[in-house]
């Protein structure tokens, strides 16, 4: 617990007089500052004078009354309502308050019915004012250590990160009214938690600003904010064209990353490594932050006393992308996922307020790699952003304490999407490999999607119509654990290739022995695919080579558009290049050119650099997370990684792509995932006299 020695007041309280500790502002919040406060906050669409602060794990909403205005306060205690009029700028006006003993644990009163929430008041004080800390600490999420603070004179736990945010955000001369989910929501009351989560999107959307709190700052953070601002100016002044001169990024002796050739002097003042470090912060990978920022009218990112507009940060990272800033190679998986989450937030943000729109299906795919403690939040934390949220009324947040509750949320979404969207796109996200043994194979496990780039995610580009545009004939049985669908079987898996080990040679940032080994393994995988494509006489005909490149790329560019015919020539060049790539890079390594390339870019030393990059982008998008296969009817296919020989390839009515199914006992089938099979992606397997059958998926 802590209190301000200087002010002799508790840092936090939820009332202006004790024991009445829950306040509600029931009038319009405006700069005139007049209104009525009572037991909880009623959400008003006209409210415009509050902002939200988003932390790694906590969200604050601040309502800012004018310091000179009077407000009428109405407080609720356990037994009665009392009225009092106070000067909002003078929290010490009430001289009769008698706070309860500070060793008492805070107890939550029941919220009134309706869309209500609680507020807390942050008392004024200096950032570095001393706190009276108690010795009591508790384990939080098995990682964080809690501190105790005074709330209405009673103890309530907060994390060190929230403590830091409150210190930085509090005013020195007046109180600040906040909404803090960790304090304002009774986390132990599952029914209340469910109701509060349902109205969060409205809270975020009505805020005038969201403040993203990343935590305590460091020198690198200040440099990263400066570099982002500099890059924004460069991008605005010259566009993206200067980036296209060099697709690689290089690092000098000081650890800086710079572009080769003519642009080296332009970029040496930008600390790219610090941009990578910033992406490692946990906030960028959390599920809840997507709705917090995407719903906002305005957002600002804070790292202690450093700040930058969200639009600047998001725009620079999105325009750099992993193609230009080697996030994966320098920052690892965490930094790469942060970059993807930034993209997901900004796409949802633009679609929420602009002409674009995203369904819940697309939002779930874009955020599938984000983190949350409660796996139901994979859906509950983003459902409010969906353009079709009205259709998802059956997905209202419900924090049932049953262990299988998360499974119910995943299954409910799958059923809702099939019934309302009238296709089988959710099956493209299923893999049948969930650790939830009771989760039906046709229901995606949103905790971990094996393939985050299924074809329906880009249906406006791919134009696949394997079932000829037919709507699904689907129904459910056994408490909606069995999905009955109509379709036909077209083939089965005869031979499977190895799991791909693919390294993008053109995007290599640093040369070392390990990366050269990866290049060699990449070529061996491509060579194996070519071998599987040969006929019984060992020949690779022109037609078969055409089928090979189309199958490995799924007939698509790296941006999911249909691949043009010239890709055939690009592919042949790329295979020839890869056959000698490892030897070429070994020569570079022997010459101690451990960064690619200290003077010139790869595009200056490798012929057809641009077309190689195009083929690599397509292979990385479509083949790297699948397996090459040969069917019993001699077709080439690109199938899910967990496919087995003997699995069947089916066209299910309502599916954009064919599906790999696995026969199980009792005449049931398990969904393995979607696949690409050349020459059946546009409904070629169907005709007017096609006889369908029923598949029971479980």
PDB file of N, CA and C in Angstrom, residues 248-344:
ATOM      1  N   UNK A 248      17.992  -5.089 -49.705  1.00  0.00           N
ATOM      2  CA  UNK A 248      18.698  -5.544 -48.512  1.00  0.00           C
ATOM      3  C   UNK A 248      19.043  -4.384 -47.603  1.00  0.00           C
ATOM      4  N   UNK A 249      19.235  -4.669 -46.323  1.00  0.00           N
ATOM      5  CA  UNK A 249      19.713  -3.679 -45.358  1.00  0.00           C
ATOM      6  C   UNK A 249      21.024  -4.209 -44.776  1.00  0.00           C
ATOM      7  N   UNK A 250      21.924  -3.298 -44.485  1.00  0.00           N
ATOM      8  CA  UNK A 250      23.257  -3.703 -44.074  1.00  0.00           C
ATOM      9  C   UNK A 250      23.637  -3.028 -42.769  1.00  0.00           C
ATOM     10  N   UNK A 251      24.617  -3.593 -42.098  1.00  0.00           N
ATOM     11  CA  UNK A 251      24.981  -3.088 -40.782  1.00  0.00           C
ATOM     12  C   UNK A 251      26.462  -2.689 -40.777  1.00  0.00           C
ATOM     13  N   UNK A 252      26.745  -1.481 -40.270  1.00  0.00           N
ATOM     14  CA  UNK A 252      28.140  -1.059 -40.235  1.00  0.00           C
ATOM     15  C   UNK A 252      28.782  -1.447 -38.910  1.00  0.00           C
ATOM     16  N   UNK A 253      29.992  -1.028 -38.694  1.00  0.00           N
ATOM     17  CA  UNK A 253      30.746  -1.458 -37.518  1.00  0.00           C
ATOM     18  C   UNK A 253      30.140  -0.953 -36.220  1.00  0.00           C
ATOM     19  N   UNK A 254      29.359   0.115 -36.288  1.00  0.00           N
ATOM     20  CA  UNK A 254      28.741   0.663 -35.085  1.00  0.00           C
ATOM     21  C   UNK A 254      27.395   0.032 -34.773  1.00  0.00           C
ATOM     22  N   UNK A 255      27.021  -0.985 -35.554  1.00  0.00           N
ATOM     23  CA  UNK A 255      25.746  -1.629 -35.321  1.00  0.00           C
ATOM     24  C   UNK A 255      24.583  -0.955 -36.002  1.00  0.00           C
ATOM     25  N   UNK A 256      24.869   0.090 -36.774  1.00  0.00           N
ATOM     26  CA  UNK A 256      23.797   0.757 -37.494  1.00  0.00           C
ATOM     27  C   UNK A 256      23.472  -0.005 -38.769  1.00  0.00           C
ATOM     28  N   UNK A 257      22.260   0.150 -39.205  1.00  0.00           N
ATOM     29  CA  UNK A 257      21.847  -0.458 -40.459  1.00  0.00           C
ATOM     30  C   UNK A 257      21.707   0.647 -41.489  1.00  0.00           C
ATOM     31  N   UNK A 258      22.232   0.414 -42.673  1.00  0.00           N
ATOM     32  CA  UNK A 258      22.143   1.464 -43.682  1.00  0.00           C
ATOM     33  C   UNK A 258      21.957   0.850 -45.059  1.00  0.00           C
ATOM     34  N   UNK A 259      21.501   1.651 -45.980  1.00  0.00           N
ATOM     35  CA  UNK A 259      21.305   1.204 -47.345  1.00  0.00           C
ATOM     36  C   UNK A 259      22.594   1.408 -48.123  1.00  0.00           C
ATOM     37  N   UNK A 260      22.834   0.532 -49.104  1.00  0.00           N
ATOM     38  CA  UNK A 260      24.055   0.633 -49.883  1.00  0.00           C
ATOM     39  C   UNK A 260      24.029   1.775 -50.878  1.00  0.00           C
ATOM     40  N   UNK A 261      25.144   1.997 -51.538  1.00  0.00           N
ATOM     41  CA  UNK A 261      25.223   2.923 -52.653  1.00  0.00           C
ATOM     42  C   UNK A 261      24.913   4.358 -52.298  1.00  0.00           C
ATOM     43  N   UNK A 262      24.136   4.992 -53.177  1.00  0.00           N
ATOM     44  CA  UNK A 262      23.915   6.431 -53.090  1.00  0.00           C
ATOM     45  C   UNK A 262      23.147   6.863 -51.858  1.00  0.00           C
ATOM     46  N   UNK A 263      22.411   5.933 -51.216  1.00  0.00           N
ATOM     47  CA  UNK A 263      21.561   6.325 -50.105  1.00  0.00           C
ATOM     48  C   UNK A 263      22.223   6.116 -48.752  1.00  0.00           C
ATOM     49  N   UNK A 264      23.465   5.691 -48.740  1.00  0.00           N
ATOM     50  CA  UNK A 264      24.118   5.407 -47.465  1.00  0.00           C
ATOM     51  C   UNK A 264      24.184   6.646 -46.576  1.00  0.00           C
ATOM     52  N   UNK A 265      24.579   7.782 -47.138  1.00  0.00           N
ATOM     53  CA  UNK A 265      24.728   8.985 -46.319  1.00  0.00           C
ATOM     54  C   UNK A 265      23.385   9.471 -45.788  1.00  0.00           C
ATOM     55  N   UNK A 266      22.326   9.207 -46.522  1.00  0.00           N
ATOM     56  CA  UNK A 266      21.006   9.664 -46.099  1.00  0.00           C
ATOM     57  C   UNK A 266      20.544   8.961 -44.835  1.00  0.00           C
ATOM     58  N   UNK A 267      20.954   7.719 -44.648  1.00  0.00           N
ATOM     59  CA  UNK A 267      20.347   6.893 -43.619  1.00  0.00           C
ATOM     60  C   UNK A 267      21.233   6.596 -42.424  1.00  0.00           C
ATOM     61  N   UNK A 268      22.469   7.043 -42.424  1.00  0.00           N
ATOM     62  CA  UNK A 268      23.359   6.652 -41.336  1.00  0.00           C
ATOM     63  C   UNK A 268      22.967   7.246 -39.998  1.00  0.00           C
ATOM     64  N   UNK A 269      22.134   8.287 -39.981  1.00  0.00           N
ATOM     65  CA  UNK A 269      21.718   8.885 -38.717  1.00  0.00           C
ATOM     66  C   UNK A 269      20.500   8.196 -38.115  1.00  0.00           C
ATOM     67  N   UNK A 270      19.960   7.212 -38.794  1.00  0.00           N
ATOM     68  CA  UNK A 270      18.778   6.512 -38.302  1.00  0.00           C
ATOM     69  C   UNK A 270      19.206   5.231 -37.592  1.00  0.00           C
ATOM     70  N   UNK A 271      18.786   5.090 -36.345  1.00  0.00           N
ATOM     71  CA  UNK A 271      19.183   3.936 -35.534  1.00  0.00           C
ATOM     72  C   UNK A 271      18.193   2.799 -35.758  1.00  0.00           C
ATOM     73  N   UNK A 272      18.469   1.962 -36.756  1.00  0.00           N
ATOM     74  CA  UNK A 272      17.527   0.896 -37.083  1.00  0.00           C
ATOM     75  C   UNK A 272      17.484  -0.197 -36.026  1.00  0.00           C
ATOM     76  N   UNK A 273      18.604  -0.464 -35.391  1.00  0.00           N
ATOM     77  CA  UNK A 273      18.594  -1.489 -34.345  1.00  0.00           C
ATOM     78  C   UNK A 273      17.664  -1.105 -33.205  1.00  0.00           C
ATOM     79  N   UNK A 274      17.550   0.194 -32.924  1.00  0.00           N
ATOM     80  CA  UNK A 274      16.646   0.635 -31.866  1.00  0.00           C
ATOM     81  C   UNK A 274      15.188   0.439 -32.285  1.00  0.00           C
ATOM     82  N   UNK A 275      14.925   0.525 -33.568  1.00  0.00           N
ATOM     83  CA  UNK A 275      13.569   0.254 -34.041  1.00  0.00           C
ATOM     84  C   UNK A 275      13.199  -1.202 -33.798  1.00  0.00           C
ATOM     85  N   UNK A 276      14.174  -2.084 -33.936  1.00  0.00           N
ATOM     86  CA  UNK A 276      13.940  -3.502 -33.657  1.00  0.00           C
ATOM     87  C   UNK A 276      13.705  -3.710 -32.168  1.00  0.00           C
ATOM     88  N   UNK A 277      14.523  -3.054 -31.339  1.00  0.00           N
ATOM     89  CA  UNK A 277      14.395  -3.190 -29.885  1.00  0.00           C
ATOM     90  C   UNK A 277      13.012  -2.765 -29.415  1.00  0.00           C
ATOM     91  N   UNK A 278      12.504  -1.685 -29.983  1.00  0.00           N
ATOM     92  CA  UNK A 278      11.181  -1.202 -29.596  1.00  0.00           C
ATOM     93  C   UNK A 278      10.115  -2.255 -29.867  1.00  0.00           C
ATOM     94  N   UNK A 279      10.261  -2.998 -30.952  1.00  0.00           N
ATOM     95  CA  UNK A 279       9.273  -4.013 -31.310  1.00  0.00           C
ATOM     96  C   UNK A 279       9.267  -5.194 -30.349  1.00  0.00           C
ATOM     97  N   UNK A 280      10.299  -5.340 -29.551  1.00  0.00           N
ATOM     98  CA  UNK A 280      10.345  -6.461 -28.606  1.00  0.00           C
ATOM     99  C   UNK A 280       9.487  -6.214 -27.364  1.00  0.00           C
ATOM    100  N   UNK A 281       8.973  -5.016 -27.203  1.00  0.00           N
ATOM    101  CA  UNK A 281       8.140  -4.740 -26.023  1.00  0.00           C
ATOM    102  C   UNK A 281       6.841  -5.543 -26.102  1.00  0.00           C
ATOM    103  N   UNK A 282       6.426  -6.064 -24.935  1.00  0.00           N
ATOM    104  CA  UNK A 282       5.278  -6.970 -24.878  1.00  0.00           C
ATOM    105  C   UNK A 282       3.988  -6.349 -25.392  1.00  0.00           C
ATOM    106  N   UNK A 283       3.826  -5.051 -25.194  1.00  0.00           N
ATOM    107  CA  UNK A 283       2.552  -4.419 -25.540  1.00  0.00           C
ATOM    108  C   UNK A 283       2.136  -4.722 -26.970  1.00  0.00           C
ATOM    109  N   UNK A 284       3.094  -4.722 -27.896  1.00  0.00           N
ATOM    110  CA  UNK A 284       2.772  -4.869 -29.309  1.00  0.00           C
ATOM    111  C   UNK A 284       2.219  -6.247 -29.661  1.00  0.00           C
ATOM    112  N   UNK A 285       2.352  -7.224 -28.778  1.00  0.00           N
ATOM    113  CA  UNK A 285       1.919  -8.584 -29.103  1.00  0.00           C
ATOM    114  C   UNK A 285       0.688  -9.018 -28.309  1.00  0.00           C
ATOM    115  N   UNK A 286       0.032  -8.112 -27.633  1.00  0.00           N
ATOM    116  CA  UNK A 286      -1.138  -8.468 -26.832  1.00  0.00           C
ATOM    117  C   UNK A 286      -2.423  -8.348 -27.653  1.00  0.00           C
ATOM    118  N   UNK A 287      -3.350  -9.240 -27.369  1.00  0.00           N
ATOM    119  CA  UNK A 287      -4.601  -9.266 -28.127  1.00  0.00           C
ATOM    120  C   UNK A 287      -5.469  -8.050 -27.855  1.00  0.00           C
ATOM    121  N   UNK A 288      -5.592  -7.662 -26.583  1.00  0.00           N
ATOM    122  CA  UNK A 288      -6.524  -6.598 -26.230  1.00  0.00           C
ATOM    123  C   UNK A 288      -6.155  -5.248 -26.842  1.00  0.00           C
ATOM    124  N   UNK A 289      -4.880  -5.013 -27.104  1.00  0.00           N
ATOM    125  CA  UNK A 289      -4.479  -3.683 -27.575  1.00  0.00           C
ATOM    126  C   UNK A 289      -5.021  -3.389 -28.970  1.00  0.00           C
ATOM    127  N   UNK A 290      -5.387  -4.427 -29.704  1.00  0.00           N
ATOM    128  CA  UNK A 290      -5.888  -4.226 -31.065  1.00  0.00           C
ATOM    129  C   UNK A 290      -7.175  -3.419 -31.035  1.00  0.00           C
ATOM    130  N   UNK A 291      -8.108  -3.821 -30.176  1.00  0.00           N
ATOM    131  CA  UNK A 291      -9.364  -3.089 -30.074  1.00  0.00           C
ATOM    132  C   UNK A 291      -9.151  -1.711 -29.463  1.00  0.00           C
ATOM    133  N   UNK A 292      -8.255  -1.621 -28.487  1.00  0.00           N
ATOM    134  CA  UNK A 292      -8.016  -0.347 -27.814  1.00  0.00           C
ATOM    135  C   UNK A 292      -7.592   0.741 -28.797  1.00  0.00           C
ATOM    136  N   UNK A 293      -6.634   0.421 -29.652  1.00  0.00           N
ATOM    137  CA  UNK A 293      -6.112   1.421 -30.585  1.00  0.00           C
ATOM    138  C   UNK A 293      -6.971   1.508 -31.843  1.00  0.00           C
ATOM    139  N   UNK A 294      -7.430   0.354 -32.335  1.00  0.00           N
ATOM    140  CA  UNK A 294      -8.210   0.359 -33.575  1.00  0.00           C
ATOM    141  C   UNK A 294      -9.512   1.131 -33.430  1.00  0.00           C
ATOM    142  N   UNK A 295     -10.074   1.172 -32.238  1.00  0.00           N
ATOM    143  CA  UNK A 295     -11.338   1.878 -32.024  1.00  0.00           C
ATOM    144  C   UNK A 295     -11.143   3.363 -31.773  1.00  0.00           C
ATOM    145  N   UNK A 296      -9.912   3.782 -31.580  1.00  0.00           N
ATOM    146  CA  UNK A 296      -9.659   5.152 -31.132  1.00  0.00           C
ATOM    147  C   UNK A 296      -9.794   6.167 -32.254  1.00  0.00           C
ATOM    148  N   UNK A 297     -10.123   7.398 -31.850  1.00  0.00           N
ATOM    149  CA  UNK A 297     -10.098   8.514 -32.789  1.00  0.00           C
ATOM    150  C   UNK A 297      -8.679   9.038 -32.955  1.00  0.00           C
ATOM    151  N   UNK A 298      -7.915   8.955 -31.894  1.00  0.00           N
ATOM    152  CA  UNK A 298      -6.537   9.428 -31.893  1.00  0.00           C
ATOM    153  C   UNK A 298      -5.764   8.603 -30.878  1.00  0.00           C
ATOM    154  N   UNK A 299      -4.517   8.273 -31.200  1.00  0.00           N
ATOM    155  CA  UNK A 299      -3.699   7.480 -30.283  1.00  0.00           C
ATOM    156  C   UNK A 299      -2.283   8.042 -30.237  1.00  0.00           C
ATOM    157  N   UNK A 300      -1.692   8.007 -29.048  1.00  0.00           N
ATOM    158  CA  UNK A 300      -0.323   8.474 -28.838  1.00  0.00           C
ATOM    159  C   UNK A 300       0.429   7.418 -28.047  1.00  0.00           C
ATOM    160  N   UNK A 301       1.659   7.142 -28.468  1.00  0.00           N
ATOM    161  CA  UNK A 301       2.485   6.135 -27.804  1.00  0.00           C
ATOM    162  C   UNK A 301       3.455   6.827 -26.863  1.00  0.00           C
ATOM    163  N   UNK A 302       3.459   6.405 -25.596  1.00  0.00           N
ATOM    164  CA  UNK A 302       4.342   6.966 -24.583  1.00  0.00           C
ATOM    165  C   UNK A 302       5.306   5.901 -24.086  1.00  0.00           C
ATOM    166  N   UNK A 303       6.537   6.312 -23.905  1.00  0.00           N
ATOM    167  CA  UNK A 303       7.517   5.503 -23.188  1.00  0.00           C
ATOM    168  C   UNK A 303       8.128   6.449 -22.157  1.00  0.00           C
ATOM    169  N   UNK A 304       7.588   6.407 -20.953  1.00  0.00           N
ATOM    170  CA  UNK A 304       7.882   7.385 -19.898  1.00  0.00           C
ATOM    171  C   UNK A 304       7.549   8.781 -20.432  1.00  0.00           C
ATOM    172  N   UNK A 305       8.520   9.680 -20.530  1.00  0.00           N
ATOM    173  CA  UNK A 305       8.191  11.043 -20.950  1.00  0.00           C
ATOM    174  C   UNK A 305       8.385  11.254 -22.452  1.00  0.00           C
ATOM    175  N   UNK A 306       8.705  10.196 -23.200  1.00  0.00           N
ATOM    176  CA  UNK A 306       8.824  10.283 -24.653  1.00  0.00           C
ATOM    177  C   UNK A 306       7.488   9.897 -25.286  1.00  0.00           C
ATOM    178  N   UNK A 307       7.131  10.554 -26.380  1.00  0.00           N
ATOM    179  CA  UNK A 307       5.866  10.229 -27.028  1.00  0.00           C
ATOM    180  C   UNK A 307       5.983  10.395 -28.537  1.00  0.00           C
ATOM    181  N   UNK A 308       5.088   9.695 -29.241  1.00  0.00           N
ATOM    182  CA  UNK A 308       5.023   9.780 -30.694  1.00  0.00           C
ATOM    183  C   UNK A 308       3.601   9.433 -31.115  1.00  0.00           C
ATOM    184  N   UNK A 309       3.036  10.120 -32.102  1.00  0.00           N
ATOM    185  CA  UNK A 309       1.691   9.760 -32.565  1.00  0.00           C
ATOM    186  C   UNK A 309       1.661   8.335 -33.112  1.00  0.00           C
ATOM    187  N   UNK A 310       0.608   7.602 -32.800  1.00  0.00           N
ATOM    188  CA  UNK A 310       0.484   6.235 -33.296  1.00  0.00           C
ATOM    189  C   UNK A 310       0.554   6.196 -34.818  1.00  0.00           C
ATOM    190  N   UNK A 311      -0.032   7.176 -35.488  1.00  0.00           N
ATOM    191  CA  UNK A 311      -0.042   7.178 -36.944  1.00  0.00           C
ATOM    192  C   UNK A 311       1.368   7.192 -37.516  1.00  0.00           C
ATOM    193  N   UNK A 312       2.282   7.909 -36.867  1.00  0.00           N
ATOM    194  CA  UNK A 312       3.668   7.967 -37.338  1.00  0.00           C
ATOM    195  C   UNK A 312       4.331   6.611 -37.161  1.00  0.00           C
ATOM    196  N   UNK A 313       4.207   6.047 -35.971  1.00  0.00           N
ATOM    197  CA  UNK A 313       4.826   4.748 -35.692  1.00  0.00           C
ATOM    198  C   UNK A 313       4.299   3.683 -36.640  1.00  0.00           C
ATOM    199  N   UNK A 314       2.982   3.588 -36.769  1.00  0.00           N
ATOM    200  CA  UNK A 314       2.385   2.541 -37.595  1.00  0.00           C
ATOM    201  C   UNK A 314       2.734   2.717 -39.065  1.00  0.00           C
ATOM    202  N   UNK A 315       2.702   3.944 -39.554  1.00  0.00           N
ATOM    203  CA  UNK A 315       2.965   4.193 -40.968  1.00  0.00           C
ATOM    204  C   UNK A 315       4.389   3.807 -41.342  1.00  0.00           C
ATOM    205  N   UNK A 316       5.352   4.172 -40.502  1.00  0.00           N
ATOM    206  CA  UNK A 316       6.747   3.855 -40.809  1.00  0.00           C
ATOM    207  C   UNK A 316       6.979   2.352 -40.781  1.00  0.00           C
ATOM    208  N   UNK A 317       6.514   1.685 -39.738  1.00  0.00           N
ATOM    209  CA  UNK A 317       6.737   0.239 -39.652  1.00  0.00           C
ATOM    210  C   UNK A 317       6.035  -0.501 -40.785  1.00  0.00           C
ATOM    211  N   UNK A 318       4.840  -0.078 -41.136  1.00  0.00           N
ATOM    212  CA  UNK A 318       4.115  -0.760 -42.204  1.00  0.00           C
ATOM    213  C   UNK A 318       4.776  -0.541 -43.561  1.00  0.00           C
ATOM    214  N   UNK A 319       5.302   0.645 -43.806  1.00  0.00           N
ATOM    215  CA  UNK A 319       5.927   0.925 -45.100  1.00  0.00           C
ATOM    216  C   UNK A 319       7.305   0.286 -45.212  1.00  0.00           C
ATOM    217  N   UNK A 320       7.983   0.166 -44.082  1.00  0.00           N
ATOM    218  CA  UNK A 320       9.246  -0.568 -44.105  1.00  0.00           C
ATOM    219  C   UNK A 320       8.971  -2.047 -44.305  1.00  0.00           C
ATOM    220  N   UNK A 321       8.123  -2.587 -43.426  1.00  0.00           N
ATOM    221  CA  UNK A 321       7.801  -4.001 -43.503  1.00  0.00           C
ATOM    222  C   UNK A 321       9.025  -4.869 -43.296  1.00  0.00           C
ATOM    223  N   UNK A 322       8.813  -6.156 -43.365  1.00  0.00           N
ATOM    224  CA  UNK A 322       9.921  -7.089 -43.178  1.00  0.00           C
ATOM    225  C   UNK A 322      10.793  -7.177 -44.421  1.00  0.00           C
ATOM    226  N   UNK A 323      10.319  -6.627 -45.539  1.00  0.00           N
ATOM    227  CA  UNK A 323      11.136  -6.662 -46.762  1.00  0.00           C
ATOM    228  C   UNK A 323      12.313  -5.711 -46.672  1.00  0.00           C
ATOM    229  N   UNK A 324      12.109  -4.555 -46.025  1.00  0.00           N
ATOM    230  CA  UNK A 324      13.130  -3.524 -46.010  1.00  0.00           C
ATOM    231  C   UNK A 324      13.866  -3.454 -44.678  1.00  0.00           C
ATOM    232  N   UNK A 325      13.152  -3.684 -43.593  1.00  0.00           N
ATOM    233  CA  UNK A 325      13.764  -3.703 -42.270  1.00  0.00           C
ATOM    234  C   UNK A 325      13.845  -5.163 -41.845  1.00  0.00           C
ATOM    235  N   UNK A 326      15.032  -5.720 -41.680  1.00  0.00           N
ATOM    236  CA  UNK A 326      15.171  -7.163 -41.434  1.00  0.00           C
ATOM    237  C   UNK A 326      14.735  -7.553 -40.029  1.00  0.00           C
ATOM    238  N   UNK A 327      13.447  -7.410 -39.748  1.00  0.00           N
ATOM    239  CA  UNK A 327      12.925  -7.668 -38.410  1.00  0.00           C
ATOM    240  C   UNK A 327      13.175  -9.109 -37.991  1.00  0.00           C
ATOM    241  N   UNK A 328      12.845 -10.058 -38.859  1.00  0.00           N
ATOM    242  CA  UNK A 328      12.975 -11.463 -38.489  1.00  0.00           C
ATOM    243  C   UNK A 328      14.413 -11.839 -38.185  1.00  0.00           C
ATOM    244  N   UNK A 329      15.353 -11.303 -38.967  1.00  0.00           N
ATOM    245  CA  UNK A 329      16.746 -11.691 -38.794  1.00  0.00           C
ATOM    246  C   UNK A 329      17.402 -10.980 -37.627  1.00  0.00           C
ATOM    247  N   UNK A 330      16.974  -9.749 -37.341  1.00  0.00           N
ATOM    248  CA  UNK A 330      17.592  -8.992 -36.254  1.00  0.00           C
ATOM    249  C   UNK A 330      16.837  -9.131 -34.941  1.00  0.00           C
ATOM    250  N   UNK A 331      15.520  -9.243 -35.009  1.00  0.00           N
ATOM    251  CA  UNK A 331      14.720  -9.205 -33.793  1.00  0.00           C
ATOM    252  C   UNK A 331      14.095 -10.506 -33.385  1.00  0.00           C
ATOM    253  N   UNK A 332      14.145 -11.517 -34.241  1.00  0.00           N
ATOM    254  CA  UNK A 332      13.555 -12.788 -33.886  1.00  0.00           C
ATOM    255  C   UNK A 332      12.042 -12.785 -34.029  1.00  0.00           C
ATOM    256  N   UNK A 333      11.433 -13.856 -33.528  1.00  0.00           N
ATOM    257  CA  UNK A 333       9.999 -14.065 -33.701  1.00  0.00           C
ATOM    258  C   UNK A 333       9.167 -12.989 -33.011  1.00  0.00           C
ATOM    259  N   UNK A 334       9.579 -12.563 -31.815  1.00  0.00           N
ATOM    260  CA  UNK A 334       8.801 -11.561 -31.087  1.00  0.00           C
ATOM    261  C   UNK A 334       8.676 -10.265 -31.875  1.00  0.00           C
ATOM    262  N   UNK A 335       9.801  -9.777 -32.396  1.00  0.00           N
ATOM    263  CA  UNK A 335       9.779  -8.530 -33.156  1.00  0.00           C
ATOM    264  C   UNK A 335       8.955  -8.683 -34.431  1.00  0.00           C
ATOM    265  N   UNK A 336       9.070  -9.841 -35.076  1.00  0.00           N
ATOM    266  CA  UNK A 336       8.309 -10.072 -36.302  1.00  0.00           C
ATOM    267  C   UNK A 336       6.812 -10.073 -36.020  1.00  0.00           C
ATOM    268  N   UNK A 337       6.407 -10.695 -34.925  1.00  0.00           N
ATOM    269  CA  UNK A 337       4.980 -10.731 -34.588  1.00  0.00           C
ATOM    270  C   UNK A 337       4.476  -9.347 -34.188  1.00  0.00           C
ATOM    271  N   UNK A 338       5.335  -8.568 -33.549  1.00  0.00           N
ATOM    272  CA  UNK A 338       4.941  -7.195 -33.217  1.00  0.00           C
ATOM    273  C   UNK A 338       4.666  -6.403 -34.487  1.00  0.00           C
ATOM    274  N   UNK A 339       5.518  -6.583 -35.487  1.00  0.00           N
ATOM    275  CA  UNK A 339       5.319  -5.901 -36.766  1.00  0.00           C
ATOM    276  C   UNK A 339       3.992  -6.314 -37.392  1.00  0.00           C
ATOM    277  N   UNK A 340       3.658  -7.595 -37.310  1.00  0.00           N
ATOM    278  CA  UNK A 340       2.387  -8.062 -37.856  1.00  0.00           C
ATOM    279  C   UNK A 340       1.209  -7.510 -37.063  1.00  0.00           C
ATOM    280  N   UNK A 341       1.383  -7.390 -35.746  1.00  0.00           N
ATOM    281  CA  UNK A 341       0.290  -6.870 -34.923  1.00  0.00           C
ATOM    282  C   UNK A 341       0.040  -5.390 -35.213  1.00  0.00           C
ATOM    283  N   UNK A 342       1.112  -4.636 -35.438  1.00  0.00           N
ATOM    284  CA  UNK A 342       0.954  -3.229 -35.810  1.00  0.00           C
ATOM    285  C   UNK A 342       0.144  -3.126 -37.098  1.00  0.00           C
ATOM    286  N   UNK A 343       0.465  -3.976 -38.053  1.00  0.00           N
ATOM    287  CA  UNK A 343      -0.275  -3.982 -39.316  1.00  0.00           C
ATOM    288  C   UNK A 343      -1.736  -4.330 -39.088  1.00  0.00           C
ATOM    289  N   UNK A 344      -1.983  -5.328 -38.226  1.00  0.00           N
ATOM    290  CA  UNK A 344      -3.362  -5.729 -37.935  1.00  0.00           C
ATOM    291  C   UNK A 344      -4.137  -4.603 -37.263  1.00  0.00           C
TER     292      UNK A 344
END
